Amino acid sequence: MPIYQQLGKVPAKRHIAFEKDGGGLYYEELIGNKGFVGPSSLLYHIQHPTQVRSVRLVKELPWEADQEHTFRHRHFRTAQLPSQRSITADRVPLLFNADVAMDIVQPTQEDEYFYRNAQGDELIFVSDGGGVLETQLGELPFRKGDYLVIPRGILYRFRFTQQPVRCLVIESRGYIATPKRYRNEHGQLMESAPYSERDLRRPQTLPVHDEKGDFRIVVKKENRLTEFVLDHHPFDVVGWDGYYYPWAFNIADFEPRVGRVHLPPPTHQTFEGEGFVVCSFCPRPYDFDPRAVAVPYNHSNVMSDEVLYYASSEFMSRKGIEYGSVTLHPDGIPHGPHPGRVEAARGQTHTDELAVMLDTFRTLKVSKQALGIEDPAYFQSWVEQP
Ligand SMILES: [Fe+2]
């Protein structure tokens, strides 16, 4: 849960007349999750945000599942995907269920339009690249390793300063937050949490655009994109305050935990959503008992599907993965370290692994688009070769 934030100018009280210096009023807008009871912010616009000139359907984004239903562990080499044009319109779906979806996108161009996701919160992991996330609520510079949390309904546009850009996108039906067990009864992250509010970056600058003309906004709703043309620049917010805004957290700011013997993945939890959790596996020393087996023990993740995105080609318990690999270890089949990895870890002092894990509580479906980059022999990769 982010903390209260105020940027730009706001009136002394909510819902009172807010006069412009040259005459006239600013126009208030509430952006709130779950209507009027969830986290929200109050924005003050130069123009009414409702002034739409035209509307048209732009693109359908169907989620089509793989129809080959042989149940097995899966591995997708996303580095083999060709680049796409747009970070918002050309995401490649990989895995999905009713709660959450995982896409990959390697955009080559900046969008000419502004974008709003009206069906889900977005958690964007910047695997490569850098730039500025421009939003209605201010600018958020981003860099490699950032998680960008963009609650639904917030209008944004990416600007890139470092190419290539490569992002893992997690779209969530529910609200994405810091894990509740890390927060005290007042909402503050506790001393025992693996990061603090100081590590969470919020918009610090709020450029104001007072411009008339045709400005395109693309809204994602029910897996289709619709374009609205406004008669003014939508980033005309002179001030806002509240708890609802985009924020960033760099994976390098996650303080990993190690134990005398191996600690389980929830130790690495970074975010929670409805029906899933996200964990960060970061470079860290190995467990410190001389007899400790540093790599994870075999496990049957009952009632959970485990997905790993490898942001490095190194992962202590795996072999045969590469940068950009995505593995799916579903509920119903045990998984564990690859042959030789337990022995190889003995005597080692640390791991340089970097990976993002998505654990879902409902079964994930594999998209048709993921099939072209699948490693078909992955499910056999635990068999020891003579
Ligand atoms: Fe696992």
GROMACS .gro file of N, CA, C and O in nm, residues 59 61-63 76-78 80-96 101-107 166-171 220 326 367-373:
model
  184
   59LYS      N    1  -0.862  -0.243  -3.181
   59LYS     CA    2  -0.799  -0.375  -3.191
   59LYS      C    3  -0.860  -0.471  -3.090
   59LYS      O    4  -0.886  -0.432  -2.977
   61LEU      N    5  -0.791  -0.804  -2.862
   61LEU     CA    6  -0.674  -0.871  -2.803
   61LEU      C    7  -0.719  -1.006  -2.747
   61LEU      O    8  -0.730  -1.023  -2.625
   62PRO      N    9  -0.748  -1.101  -2.835
   62PRO     CA   10  -0.803  -1.228  -2.785
   62PRO      C   11  -0.698  -1.309  -2.708
   62PRO      O   12  -0.581  -1.310  -2.744
   63TRP      N   13  -0.743  -1.372  -2.602
   63TRP     CA   14  -0.658  -1.464  -2.528
   63TRP      C   15  -0.697  -1.604  -2.570
   63TRP      O   16  -0.801  -1.654  -2.530
   76PHE      N   17   0.952  -2.173  -2.204
   76PHE     CA   18   0.937  -2.086  -2.322
   76PHE      C   19   1.058  -1.993  -2.329
   76PHE      O   20   1.096  -1.931  -2.229
   77ARG      N   21   1.117  -1.985  -2.445
   77ARG     CA   22   1.236  -1.902  -2.465
   77ARG      C   23   1.193  -1.769  -2.525
   77ARG      O   24   1.190  -1.753  -2.647
   78THR      N   25   1.160  -1.673  -2.439
   78THR     CA   26   1.101  -1.549  -2.490
   78THR      C   27   1.203  -1.460  -2.562
   78THR      O   28   1.165  -1.370  -2.636
   80GLN      N   29   1.360  -1.545  -2.800
   80GLN     CA   30   1.348  -1.577  -2.942
   80GLN      C   31   1.235  -1.501  -3.010
   80GLN      O   32   1.221  -1.506  -3.133
   81LEU      N   33   1.153  -1.433  -2.932
   81LEU     CA   34   1.041  -1.359  -2.993
   81LEU      C   35   1.094  -1.239  -3.071
   81LEU      O   36   1.188  -1.171  -3.027
   82PRO      N   37   1.035  -1.209  -3.186
   82PRO     CA   38   1.073  -1.086  -3.255
   82PRO      C   39   1.026  -0.965  -3.174
   82PRO      O   40   0.938  -0.977  -3.088
   83SER      N   41   1.087  -0.850  -3.200
   83SER     CA   42   1.044  -0.728  -3.132
   83SER      C   43   0.903  -0.691  -3.177
   83SER      O   44   0.857  -0.731  -3.284
   84GLN      N   45   0.837  -0.612  -3.094
   84GLN     CA   46   0.705  -0.562  -3.129
   84GLN      C   47   0.713  -0.410  -3.138
   84GLN      O   48   0.811  -0.350  -3.095
   85ARG      N   49   0.608  -0.351  -3.190
   85ARG     CA   50   0.611  -0.206  -3.209
   85ARG      C   51   0.576  -0.132  -3.079
   85ARG      O   52   0.649  -0.047  -3.034
   86SER      N   53   0.463  -0.172  -3.018
   86SER     CA   54   0.407  -0.091  -2.909
   86SER      C   55   0.410  -0.164  -2.775
   86SER      O   56   0.376  -0.282  -2.766
   87ILE      N   57   0.444  -0.092  -2.670
   87ILE     CA   58   0.447  -0.150  -2.536
   87ILE      C   59   0.306  -0.173  -2.480
   87ILE      O   60   0.287  -0.248  -2.385
   88THR      N   61   0.207  -0.110  -2.541
   88THR     CA   62   0.070  -0.127  -2.491
   88THR      C   63  -0.017  -0.213  -2.583
   88THR      O   64  -0.100  -0.289  -2.535
   89ALA      N   65   0.003  -0.201  -2.714
   89ALA     CA   66  -0.089  -0.268  -2.808
   89ALA      C   67  -0.036  -0.401  -2.859
   89ALA      O   68  -0.112  -0.481  -2.912
   90ASP      N   69   0.095  -0.427  -2.843
   90ASP     CA   70   0.155  -0.544  -2.908
   90ASP      C   71   0.215  -0.643  -2.810
   90ASP      O   72   0.307  -0.718  -2.845
   91ARG      N   73   0.167  -0.645  -2.687
   91ARG     CA   74   0.218  -0.740  -2.588
   91ARG      C   75   0.188  -0.883  -2.634
   91ARG      O   76   0.080  -0.909  -2.686
   92VAL      N   77   0.283  -0.973  -2.608
   92VAL     CA   78   0.265  -1.113  -2.647
   92VAL      C   79   0.218  -1.190  -2.524
   92VAL      O   80   0.292  -1.204  -2.427
   93PRO      N   81   0.094  -1.241  -2.527
   93PRO     CA   82   0.046  -1.316  -2.410
   93PRO      C   83   0.116  -1.451  -2.399
   93PRO      O   84   0.137  -1.519  -2.500
   94LEU      N   85   0.151  -1.488  -2.276
   94LEU     CA   86   0.214  -1.618  -2.253
   94LEU      C   87   0.125  -1.709  -2.170
   94LEU      O   88   0.098  -1.823  -2.209
   95LEU      N   89   0.083  -1.660  -2.054
   95LEU     CA   90   0.008  -1.743  -1.958
   95LEU      C   91  -0.104  -1.660  -1.900
   95LEU      O   92  -0.088  -1.539  -1.880
   96PHE      N   93  -0.216  -1.726  -1.867
   96PHE     CA   94  -0.326  -1.647  -1.811
   96PHE      C   95  -0.426  -1.737  -1.739
   96PHE      O   96  -0.437  -1.857  -1.766
  101ALA      N   97  -0.256  -1.232  -1.583
  101ALA     CA   98  -0.199  -1.270  -1.712
  101ALA      C   99  -0.055  -1.224  -1.717
  101ALA      O  100  -0.018  -1.123  -1.655
  102MET      N  101   0.027  -1.298  -1.791
  102MET     CA  102   0.167  -1.261  -1.808
  102MET      C  103   0.196  -1.242  -1.956
  102MET      O  104   0.168  -1.331  -2.037
  103ASP      N  105   0.250  -1.126  -1.990
  103ASP     CA  106   0.287  -1.095  -2.129
  103ASP      C  107   0.435  -1.060  -2.133
  103ASP      O  108   0.494  -1.022  -2.033
  104ILE      N  109   0.489  -1.066  -2.253
  104ILE     CA  110   0.623  -1.015  -2.281
  104ILE      C  111   0.611  -0.909  -2.390
  104ILE      O  112   0.529  -0.926  -2.483
  105VAL      N  113   0.690  -0.804  -2.379
  105VAL     CA  114   0.689  -0.705  -2.488
  105VAL      C  115   0.828  -0.643  -2.501
  105VAL      O  116   0.894  -0.614  -2.401
  106GLN      N  117   0.871  -0.632  -2.625
  106GLN     CA  118   1.000  -0.567  -2.657
  106GLN      C  119   0.972  -0.456  -2.758
  106GLN      O  120   0.989  -0.475  -2.878
  107PRO      N  121   0.924  -0.341  -2.710
  107PRO     CA  122   0.878  -0.237  -2.802
  107PRO      C  123   0.995  -0.166  -2.871
  107PRO      O  124   1.097  -0.138  -2.810
  166ARG      N  125   1.282  -0.419  -2.283
  166ARG     CA  126   1.222  -0.552  -2.274
  166ARG      C  127   1.147  -0.561  -2.142
  166ARG      O  128   1.206  -0.539  -2.036
  167CYS      N  129   1.019  -0.587  -2.146
  167CYS     CA  130   0.937  -0.585  -2.024
  167CYS      C  131   0.856  -0.713  -2.009
  167CYS      O  132   0.801  -0.767  -2.106
  168LEU      N  133   0.848  -0.757  -1.885
  168LEU     CA  134   0.755  -0.862  -1.846
  168LEU      C  135   0.635  -0.790  -1.786
  168LEU      O  136   0.652  -0.708  -1.695
  169VAL      N  137   0.517  -0.816  -1.839
  169VAL     CA  138   0.399  -0.744  -1.792
  169VAL      C  139   0.305  -0.842  -1.722
  169VAL      O  140   0.267  -0.945  -1.780
  170ILE      N  141   0.269  -0.811  -1.598
  170ILE     CA  142   0.170  -0.890  -1.524
  170ILE      C  143   0.047  -0.803  -1.511
  170ILE      O  144   0.053  -0.692  -1.456
  171GLU      N  145  -0.065  -0.850  -1.566
  171GLU     CA  146  -0.191  -0.776  -1.558
  171GLU      C  147  -0.282  -0.849  -1.460
  171GLU      O  148  -0.301  -0.970  -1.471
  220LYS      N  149  -0.791   0.008  -2.272
  220LYS     CA  150  -0.808  -0.137  -2.276
  220LYS      C  151  -0.923  -0.177  -2.186
  220LYS      O  152  -0.924  -0.145  -2.066
  326VAL      N  153   1.105  -1.851  -1.958
  326VAL     CA  154   0.990  -1.858  -1.867
  326VAL      C  155   0.960  -2.005  -1.846
  326VAL      O  156   0.940  -2.078  -1.943
  367SER      N  157  -0.082  -1.968  -2.370
  367SER     CA  158  -0.137  -1.904  -2.489
  367SER      C  159  -0.085  -1.971  -2.616
  367SER      O  160   0.022  -2.034  -2.616
  368LYS      N  161  -0.158  -1.956  -2.725
  368LYS     CA  162  -0.113  -2.008  -2.854
  368LYS      C  163   0.018  -1.941  -2.897
  368LYS      O  164   0.103  -2.003  -2.959
  369GLN      N  165   0.032  -1.814  -2.861
  369GLN     CA  166   0.152  -1.740  -2.903
  369GLN      C  167   0.279  -1.796  -2.839
  369GLN      O  168   0.388  -1.778  -2.892
  370ALA      N  169   0.262  -1.863  -2.723
  370ALA     CA  170   0.381  -1.914  -2.653
  370ALA      C  171   0.434  -2.042  -2.717
  370ALA      O  172   0.548  -2.082  -2.693
  371LEU      N  173   0.353  -2.107  -2.798
  371LEU     CA  174   0.392  -2.239  -2.850
  371LEU      C  175   0.512  -2.231  -2.944
  371LEU      O  176   0.594  -2.322  -2.948
  372GLY      N  177   0.522  -2.122  -3.018
  372GLY     CA  178   0.631  -2.109  -3.116
  372GLY      C  179   0.768  -2.095  -3.053
  372GLY      O  180   0.870  -2.111  -3.121
  373ILE      N  181   0.772  -2.064  -2.924
  373ILE     CA  182   0.901  -2.046  -2.857
  373ILE      C  183   0.920  -2.150  -2.745
  373ILE      O  184   1.001  -2.133  -2.656
   0.00000   0.00000   0.00000
